[in-house]
PDB file of C-alpha atoms in Angstrom:
ATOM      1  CA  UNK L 200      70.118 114.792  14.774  1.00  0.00           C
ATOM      2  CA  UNK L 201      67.424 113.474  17.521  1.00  0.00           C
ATOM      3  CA  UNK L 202      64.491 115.371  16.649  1.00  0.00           C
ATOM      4  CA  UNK L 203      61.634 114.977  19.499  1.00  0.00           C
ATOM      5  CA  UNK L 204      58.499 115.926  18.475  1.00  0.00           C
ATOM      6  CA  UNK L 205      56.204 118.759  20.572  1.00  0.00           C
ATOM      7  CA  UNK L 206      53.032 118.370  19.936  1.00  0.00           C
ATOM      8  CA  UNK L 207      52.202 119.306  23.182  1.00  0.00           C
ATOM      9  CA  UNK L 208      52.049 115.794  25.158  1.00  0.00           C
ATOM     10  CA  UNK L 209      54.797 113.967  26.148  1.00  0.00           C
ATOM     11  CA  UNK L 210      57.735 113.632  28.332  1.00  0.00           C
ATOM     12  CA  UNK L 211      59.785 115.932  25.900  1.00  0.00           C
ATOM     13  CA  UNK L 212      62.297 117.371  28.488  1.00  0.00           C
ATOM     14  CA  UNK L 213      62.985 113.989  29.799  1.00  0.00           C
ATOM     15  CA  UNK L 214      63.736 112.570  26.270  1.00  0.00           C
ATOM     16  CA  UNK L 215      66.127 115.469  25.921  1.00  0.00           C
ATOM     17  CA  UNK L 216      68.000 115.341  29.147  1.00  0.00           C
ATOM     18  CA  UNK L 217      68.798 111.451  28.559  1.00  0.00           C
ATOM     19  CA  UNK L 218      69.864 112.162  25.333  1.00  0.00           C
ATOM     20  CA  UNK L 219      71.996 115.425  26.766  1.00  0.00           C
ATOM     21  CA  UNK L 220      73.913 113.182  29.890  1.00  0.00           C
ATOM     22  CA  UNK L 221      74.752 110.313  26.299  1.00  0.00           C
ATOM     23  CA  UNK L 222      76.380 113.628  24.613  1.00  0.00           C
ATOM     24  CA  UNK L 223      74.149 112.767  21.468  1.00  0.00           C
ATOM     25  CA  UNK L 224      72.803 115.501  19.806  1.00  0.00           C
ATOM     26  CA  UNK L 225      69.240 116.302  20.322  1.00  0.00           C
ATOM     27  CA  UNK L 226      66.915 118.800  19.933  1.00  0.00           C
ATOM     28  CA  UNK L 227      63.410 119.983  20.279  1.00  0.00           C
ATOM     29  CA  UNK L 228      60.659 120.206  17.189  1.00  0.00           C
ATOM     30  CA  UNK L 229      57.625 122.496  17.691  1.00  0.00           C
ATOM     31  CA  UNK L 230      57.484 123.391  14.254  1.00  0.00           C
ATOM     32  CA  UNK L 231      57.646 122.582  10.764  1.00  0.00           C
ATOM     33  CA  UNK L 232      61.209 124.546  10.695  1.00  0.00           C
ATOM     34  CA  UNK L 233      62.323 122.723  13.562  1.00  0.00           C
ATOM     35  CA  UNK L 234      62.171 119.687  11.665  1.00  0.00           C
ATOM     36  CA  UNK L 235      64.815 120.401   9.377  1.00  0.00           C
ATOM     37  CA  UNK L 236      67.816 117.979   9.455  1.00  0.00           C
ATOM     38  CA  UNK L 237      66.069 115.199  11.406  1.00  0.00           C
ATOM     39  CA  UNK L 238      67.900 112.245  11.098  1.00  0.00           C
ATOM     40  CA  UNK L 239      65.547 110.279  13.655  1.00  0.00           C
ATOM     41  CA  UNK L 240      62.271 111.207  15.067  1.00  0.00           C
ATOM     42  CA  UNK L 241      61.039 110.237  18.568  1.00  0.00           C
ATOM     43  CA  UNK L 242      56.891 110.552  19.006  1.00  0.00           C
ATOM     44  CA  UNK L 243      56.295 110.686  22.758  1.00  0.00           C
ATOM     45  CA  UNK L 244      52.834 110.529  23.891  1.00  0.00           C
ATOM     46  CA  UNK L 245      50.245 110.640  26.942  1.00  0.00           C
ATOM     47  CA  UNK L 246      46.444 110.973  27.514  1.00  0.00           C
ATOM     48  CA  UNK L 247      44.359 109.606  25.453  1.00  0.00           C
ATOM     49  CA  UNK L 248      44.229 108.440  21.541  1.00  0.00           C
ATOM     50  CA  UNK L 249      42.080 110.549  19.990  1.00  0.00           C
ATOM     51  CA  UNK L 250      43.284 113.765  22.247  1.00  0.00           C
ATOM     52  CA  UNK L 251      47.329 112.838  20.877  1.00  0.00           C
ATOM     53  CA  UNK L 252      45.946 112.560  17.336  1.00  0.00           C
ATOM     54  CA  UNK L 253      44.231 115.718  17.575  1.00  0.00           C
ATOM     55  CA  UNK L 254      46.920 117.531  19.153  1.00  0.00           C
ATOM     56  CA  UNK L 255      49.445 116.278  16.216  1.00  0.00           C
ATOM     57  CA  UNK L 256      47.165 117.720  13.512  1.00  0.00           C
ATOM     58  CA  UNK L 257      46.746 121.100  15.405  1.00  0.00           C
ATOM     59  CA  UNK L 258      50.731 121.230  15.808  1.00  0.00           C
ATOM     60  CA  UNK L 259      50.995 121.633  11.857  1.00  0.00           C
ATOM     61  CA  UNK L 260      54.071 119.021  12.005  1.00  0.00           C
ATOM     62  CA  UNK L 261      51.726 115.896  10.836  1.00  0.00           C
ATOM     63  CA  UNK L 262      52.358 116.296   7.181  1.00  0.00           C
ATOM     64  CA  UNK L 263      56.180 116.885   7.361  1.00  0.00           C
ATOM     65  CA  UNK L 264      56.470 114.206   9.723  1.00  0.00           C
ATOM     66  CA  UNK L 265      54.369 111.696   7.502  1.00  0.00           C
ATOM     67  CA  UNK L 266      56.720 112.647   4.405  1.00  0.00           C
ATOM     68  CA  UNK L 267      60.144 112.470   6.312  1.00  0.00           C
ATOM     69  CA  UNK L 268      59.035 108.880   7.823  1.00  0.00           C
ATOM     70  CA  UNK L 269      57.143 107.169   4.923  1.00  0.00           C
ATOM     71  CA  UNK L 270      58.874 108.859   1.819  1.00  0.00           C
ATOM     72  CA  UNK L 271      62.632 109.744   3.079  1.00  0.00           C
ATOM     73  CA  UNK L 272      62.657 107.040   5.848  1.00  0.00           C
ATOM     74  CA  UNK L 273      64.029 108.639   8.241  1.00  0.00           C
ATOM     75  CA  UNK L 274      63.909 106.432  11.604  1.00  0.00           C
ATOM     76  CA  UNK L 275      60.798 107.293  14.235  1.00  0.00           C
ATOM     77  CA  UNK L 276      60.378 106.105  17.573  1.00  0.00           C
ATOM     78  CA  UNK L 277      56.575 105.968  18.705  1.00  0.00           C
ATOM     79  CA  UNK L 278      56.474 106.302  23.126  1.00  0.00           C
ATOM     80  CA  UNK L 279      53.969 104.700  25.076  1.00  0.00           C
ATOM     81  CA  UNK L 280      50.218 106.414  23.228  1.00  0.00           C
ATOM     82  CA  UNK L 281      53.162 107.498  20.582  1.00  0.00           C
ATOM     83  CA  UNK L 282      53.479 104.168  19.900  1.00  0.00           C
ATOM     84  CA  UNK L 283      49.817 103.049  20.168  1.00  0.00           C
ATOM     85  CA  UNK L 284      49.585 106.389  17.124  1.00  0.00           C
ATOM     86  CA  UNK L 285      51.251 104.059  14.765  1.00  0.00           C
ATOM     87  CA  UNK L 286      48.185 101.551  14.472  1.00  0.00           C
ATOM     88  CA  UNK L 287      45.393 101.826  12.598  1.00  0.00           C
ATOM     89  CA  UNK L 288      42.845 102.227  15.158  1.00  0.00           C
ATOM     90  CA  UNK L 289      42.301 102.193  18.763  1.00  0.00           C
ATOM     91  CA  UNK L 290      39.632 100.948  20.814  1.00  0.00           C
ATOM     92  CA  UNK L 291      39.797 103.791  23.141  1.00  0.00           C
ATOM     93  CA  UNK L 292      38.944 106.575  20.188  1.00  0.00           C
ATOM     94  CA  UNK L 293      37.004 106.865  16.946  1.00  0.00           C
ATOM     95  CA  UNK L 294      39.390 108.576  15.059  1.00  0.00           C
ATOM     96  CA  UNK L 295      42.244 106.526  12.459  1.00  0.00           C
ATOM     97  CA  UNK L 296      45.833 106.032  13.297  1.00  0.00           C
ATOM     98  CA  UNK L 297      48.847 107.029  11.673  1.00  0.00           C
ATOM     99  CA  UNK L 298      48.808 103.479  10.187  1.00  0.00           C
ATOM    100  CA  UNK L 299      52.578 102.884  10.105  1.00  0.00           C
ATOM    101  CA  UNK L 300      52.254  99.571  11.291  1.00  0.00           C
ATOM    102  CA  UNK L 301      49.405  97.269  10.874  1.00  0.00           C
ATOM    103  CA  UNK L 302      47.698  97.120  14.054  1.00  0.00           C
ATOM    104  CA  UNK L 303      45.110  97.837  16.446  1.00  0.00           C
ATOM    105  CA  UNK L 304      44.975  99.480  19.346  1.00  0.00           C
ATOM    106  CA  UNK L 305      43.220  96.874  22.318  1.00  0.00           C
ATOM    107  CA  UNK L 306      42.376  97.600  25.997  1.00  0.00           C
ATOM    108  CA  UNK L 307      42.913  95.187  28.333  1.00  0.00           C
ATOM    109  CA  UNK L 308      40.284  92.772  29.286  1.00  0.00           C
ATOM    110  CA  UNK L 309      40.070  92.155  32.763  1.00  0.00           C
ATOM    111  CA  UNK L 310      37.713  88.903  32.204  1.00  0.00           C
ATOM    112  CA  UNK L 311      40.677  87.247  31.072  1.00  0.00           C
ATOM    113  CA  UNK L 312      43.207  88.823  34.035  1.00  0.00           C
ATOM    114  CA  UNK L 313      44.380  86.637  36.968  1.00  0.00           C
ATOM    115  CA  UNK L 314      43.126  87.886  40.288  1.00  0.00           C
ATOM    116  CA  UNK L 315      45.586  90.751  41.481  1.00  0.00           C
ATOM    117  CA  UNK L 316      46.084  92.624  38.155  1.00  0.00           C
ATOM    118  CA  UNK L 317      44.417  96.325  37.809  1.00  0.00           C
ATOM    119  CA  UNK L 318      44.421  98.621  35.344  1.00  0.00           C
ATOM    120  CA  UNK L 319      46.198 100.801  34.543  1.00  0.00           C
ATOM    121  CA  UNK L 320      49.166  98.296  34.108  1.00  0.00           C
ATOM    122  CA  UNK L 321      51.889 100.534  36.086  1.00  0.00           C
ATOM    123  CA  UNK L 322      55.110 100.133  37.355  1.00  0.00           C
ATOM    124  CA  UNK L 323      57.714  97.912  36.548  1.00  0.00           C
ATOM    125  CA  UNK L 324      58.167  94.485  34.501  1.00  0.00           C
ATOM    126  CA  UNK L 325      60.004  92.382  32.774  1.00  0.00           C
ATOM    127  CA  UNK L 326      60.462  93.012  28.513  1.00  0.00           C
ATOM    128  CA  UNK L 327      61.305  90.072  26.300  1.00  0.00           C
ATOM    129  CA  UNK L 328      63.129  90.861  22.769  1.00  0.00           C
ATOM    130  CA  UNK L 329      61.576  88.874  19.829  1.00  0.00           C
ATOM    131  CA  UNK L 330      65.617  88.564  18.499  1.00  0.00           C
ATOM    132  CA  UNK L 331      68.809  89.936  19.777  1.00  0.00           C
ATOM    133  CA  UNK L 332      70.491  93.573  18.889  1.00  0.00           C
ATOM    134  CA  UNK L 333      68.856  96.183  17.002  1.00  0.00           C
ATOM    135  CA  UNK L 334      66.780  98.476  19.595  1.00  0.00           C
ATOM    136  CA  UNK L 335      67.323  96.182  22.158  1.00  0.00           C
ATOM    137  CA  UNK L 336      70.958  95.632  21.930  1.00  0.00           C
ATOM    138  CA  UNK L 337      72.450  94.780  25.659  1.00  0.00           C
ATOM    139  CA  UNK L 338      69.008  94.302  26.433  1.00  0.00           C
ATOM    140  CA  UNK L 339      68.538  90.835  25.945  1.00  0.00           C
ATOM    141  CA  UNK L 340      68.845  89.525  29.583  1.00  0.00           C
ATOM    142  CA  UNK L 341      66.824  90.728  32.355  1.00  0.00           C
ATOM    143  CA  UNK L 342      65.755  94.391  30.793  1.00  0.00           C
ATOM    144  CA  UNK L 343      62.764  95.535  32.930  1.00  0.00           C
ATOM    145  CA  UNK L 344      61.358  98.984  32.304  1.00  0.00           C
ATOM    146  CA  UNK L 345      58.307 101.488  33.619  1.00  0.00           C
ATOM    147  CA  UNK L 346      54.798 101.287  31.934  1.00  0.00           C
ATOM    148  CA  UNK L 347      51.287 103.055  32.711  1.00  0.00           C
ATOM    149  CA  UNK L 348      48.526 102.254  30.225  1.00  0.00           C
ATOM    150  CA  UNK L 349      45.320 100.199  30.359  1.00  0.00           C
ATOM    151  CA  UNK L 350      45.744 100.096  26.231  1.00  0.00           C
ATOM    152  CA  UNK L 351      47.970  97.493  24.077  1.00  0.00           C
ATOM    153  CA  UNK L 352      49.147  97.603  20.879  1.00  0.00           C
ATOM    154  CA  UNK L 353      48.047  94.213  19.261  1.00  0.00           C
ATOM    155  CA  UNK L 354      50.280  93.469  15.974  1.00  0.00           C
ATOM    156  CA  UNK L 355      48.253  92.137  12.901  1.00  0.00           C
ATOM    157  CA  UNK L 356      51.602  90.899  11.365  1.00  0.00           C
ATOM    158  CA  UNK L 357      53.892  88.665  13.242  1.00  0.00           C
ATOM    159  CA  UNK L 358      57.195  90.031  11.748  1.00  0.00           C
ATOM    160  CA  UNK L 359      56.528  93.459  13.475  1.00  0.00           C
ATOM    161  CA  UNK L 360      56.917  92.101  16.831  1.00  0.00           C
ATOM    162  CA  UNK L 361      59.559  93.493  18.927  1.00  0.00           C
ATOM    163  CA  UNK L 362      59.230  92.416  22.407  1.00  0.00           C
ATOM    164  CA  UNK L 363      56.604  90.902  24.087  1.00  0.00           C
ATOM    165  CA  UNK L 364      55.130  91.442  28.055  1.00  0.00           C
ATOM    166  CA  UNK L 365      53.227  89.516  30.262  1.00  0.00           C
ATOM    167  CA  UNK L 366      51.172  91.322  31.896  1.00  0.00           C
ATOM    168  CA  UNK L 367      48.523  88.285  32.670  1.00  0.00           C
ATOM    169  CA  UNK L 368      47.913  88.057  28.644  1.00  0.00           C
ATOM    170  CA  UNK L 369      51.481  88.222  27.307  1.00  0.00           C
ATOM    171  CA  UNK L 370      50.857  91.033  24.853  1.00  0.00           C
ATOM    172  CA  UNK L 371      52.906  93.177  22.539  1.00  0.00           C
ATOM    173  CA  UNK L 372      54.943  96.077  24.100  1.00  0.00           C
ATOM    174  CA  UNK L 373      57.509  96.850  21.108  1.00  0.00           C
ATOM    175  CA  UNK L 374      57.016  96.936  17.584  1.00  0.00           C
ATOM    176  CA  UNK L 375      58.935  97.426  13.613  1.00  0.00           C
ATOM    177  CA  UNK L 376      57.965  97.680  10.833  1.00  0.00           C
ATOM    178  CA  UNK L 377      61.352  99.117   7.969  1.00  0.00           C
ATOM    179  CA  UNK L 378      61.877 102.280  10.303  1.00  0.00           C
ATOM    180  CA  UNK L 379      59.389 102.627  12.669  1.00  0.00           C
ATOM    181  CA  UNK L 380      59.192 101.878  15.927  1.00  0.00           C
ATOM    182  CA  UNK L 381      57.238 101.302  18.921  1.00  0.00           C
ATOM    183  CA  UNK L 382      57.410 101.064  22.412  1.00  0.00           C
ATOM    184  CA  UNK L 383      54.646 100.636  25.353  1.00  0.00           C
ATOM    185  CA  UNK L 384      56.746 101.832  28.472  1.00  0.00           C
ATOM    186  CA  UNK L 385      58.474 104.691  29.234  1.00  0.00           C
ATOM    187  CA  UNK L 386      62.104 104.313  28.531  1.00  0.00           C
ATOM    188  CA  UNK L 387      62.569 108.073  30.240  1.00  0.00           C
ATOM    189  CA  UNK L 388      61.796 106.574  33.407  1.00  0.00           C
ATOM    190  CA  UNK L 389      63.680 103.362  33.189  1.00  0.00           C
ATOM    191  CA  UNK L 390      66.480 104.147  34.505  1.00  0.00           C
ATOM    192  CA  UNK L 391      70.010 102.851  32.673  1.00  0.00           C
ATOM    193  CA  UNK L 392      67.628 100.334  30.623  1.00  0.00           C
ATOM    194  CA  UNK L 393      65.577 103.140  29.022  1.00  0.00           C
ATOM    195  CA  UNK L 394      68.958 104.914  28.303  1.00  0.00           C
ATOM    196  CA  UNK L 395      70.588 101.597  26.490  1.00  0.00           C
ATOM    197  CA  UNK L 396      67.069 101.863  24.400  1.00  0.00           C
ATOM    198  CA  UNK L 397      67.561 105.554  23.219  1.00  0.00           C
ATOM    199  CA  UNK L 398      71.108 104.806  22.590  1.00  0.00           C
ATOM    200  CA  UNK L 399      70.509 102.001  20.264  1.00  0.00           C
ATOM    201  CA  UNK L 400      67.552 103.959  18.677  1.00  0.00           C
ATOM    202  CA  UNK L 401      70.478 106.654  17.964  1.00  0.00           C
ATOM    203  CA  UNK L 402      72.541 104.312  16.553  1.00  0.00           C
ATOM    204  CA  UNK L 403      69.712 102.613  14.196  1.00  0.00           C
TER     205      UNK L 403
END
C-alpha cells in the first residue's frame, strides 16, 4: 500500500489523485495508526527545512516512520524539501536531517550562475538518469519535469546519485541510497513524466 505521509506540508491530495487515475492503491497517513501496512512511503514537502522537520516531529509519525524505513526497509520516497529531509543538514536551517543519505543540503550560489538564471529555480527542465530503469524506467530519453527551490541536495557519496540537472551548476536532483529515495521536482505537477516516476516508485 502507498502510504503518503501528512505532516501537514505537501502536495498530499495531488500524490493521491495520480496514484487514484494508475488504480494503485493509496492512501493517506496522519497518524501513527494510519501507518499500518505501508508497503512504501512517499515524504512530500514544502516551505522551509527546519519548518518540515519541525512539523514531522509534532505529527508524532517520525519515530514509526524512522523504524519502518531504516529497520523493516520498507521503500520511501523523499519530494522536493522531502527529499532535501533525507540529508544531514541544510544550509537553509540549524536543525539535523533525517540522515538517510549522506548529504548536505546547499543553496544555490548565484556568483557562480550564468547571467539569466534567478532563484528560485522554477519551471521546467530537463532530468538526466545516472543508469537506466529503476525509478526512472521509460524515463531515460527526454524526461523533463517541474521544480521550485533555491536549495540542492549535494550527495557526499557518488553511488547515491540518481539523476543529475543543470541548472547553470549541473547539480543533483535525485538520489538512493538501499530504499530511499529522493527527488528535487515535483513529479505531481509533471504531467505523464511525474506519473511514469510514481509508477516505477510503486513497482520498486
Amino acid at each position: 500500500m502507498i502510504t503518503i505521509i501528512d505532516y501537514g506540508l505537501g502536495n498530499v491530495l495531488a500524490f493521491a489523485n495520480v496514484y487514484n487515475r494508475l488504480n494503485i492503491p493509496v492512501k493517506v497517513a496522519k497518524s501513527t495508526a494510519d501507518l499500518a501496512g505501508a508497503t512504501k512511503l512517499v515524504l512530500p514537502g514544502v516551505g522551509a527545512f527546519d519548518h518540515a522537520m519541525e512539523r514531522l516531529d509534532q505529527s508524532g509519525m517520525r519515530d514509526t516512520v524512522e523504524r519502518l524505513v531504516t529497520h523493516e526497509r520498507v521503500p520511501v520516497l523523499g519530494i522536493c524539501v522531502g527529499m532535501q529531509m533525507l540529508a544531514k543538514s541544510s544550509d537553509e536551517g540549524k536543525l539535523t536531517g533525517l540522515g538517510w543519505i549522506d548529504g548536505t543540503v546547499r543553496k544555490f550560489d548565484m556568483a557562480k550562475m550564468p547571467s539569466g538564471a534567478n532563484l528560485p529555480h522554477m519551471g521546467w527542465n530537463d532530468v538526466k538518469p545516472a543508469e537506466p530503469g529503476g525509478l526512472f524506467k521509460g524515463l531515460e530519453n527526454d524526461a523533463r519535469f517541474y521544480f521550485l527551490h533555491s536549495y540542492y541536495f549535494e550527495c557526499h557519496q557518488h553511488s547515491d546519485i540518481l539523476a543529475m540537472t543543470d541548472y547553470g551548476p549541473e547539480f543533483h536532483c535525485a538520489v538512493r541510497h538501499d530504499n530511499v529515495y529522493g527527488v528535487q521536482f515535483h513529479p505531481e505537477k509533471s504531467h505523464h513524466f511525474g506519473s511514469q516516476l510514481l509508477s516505477n516508485f510503486a513497482d520498486i
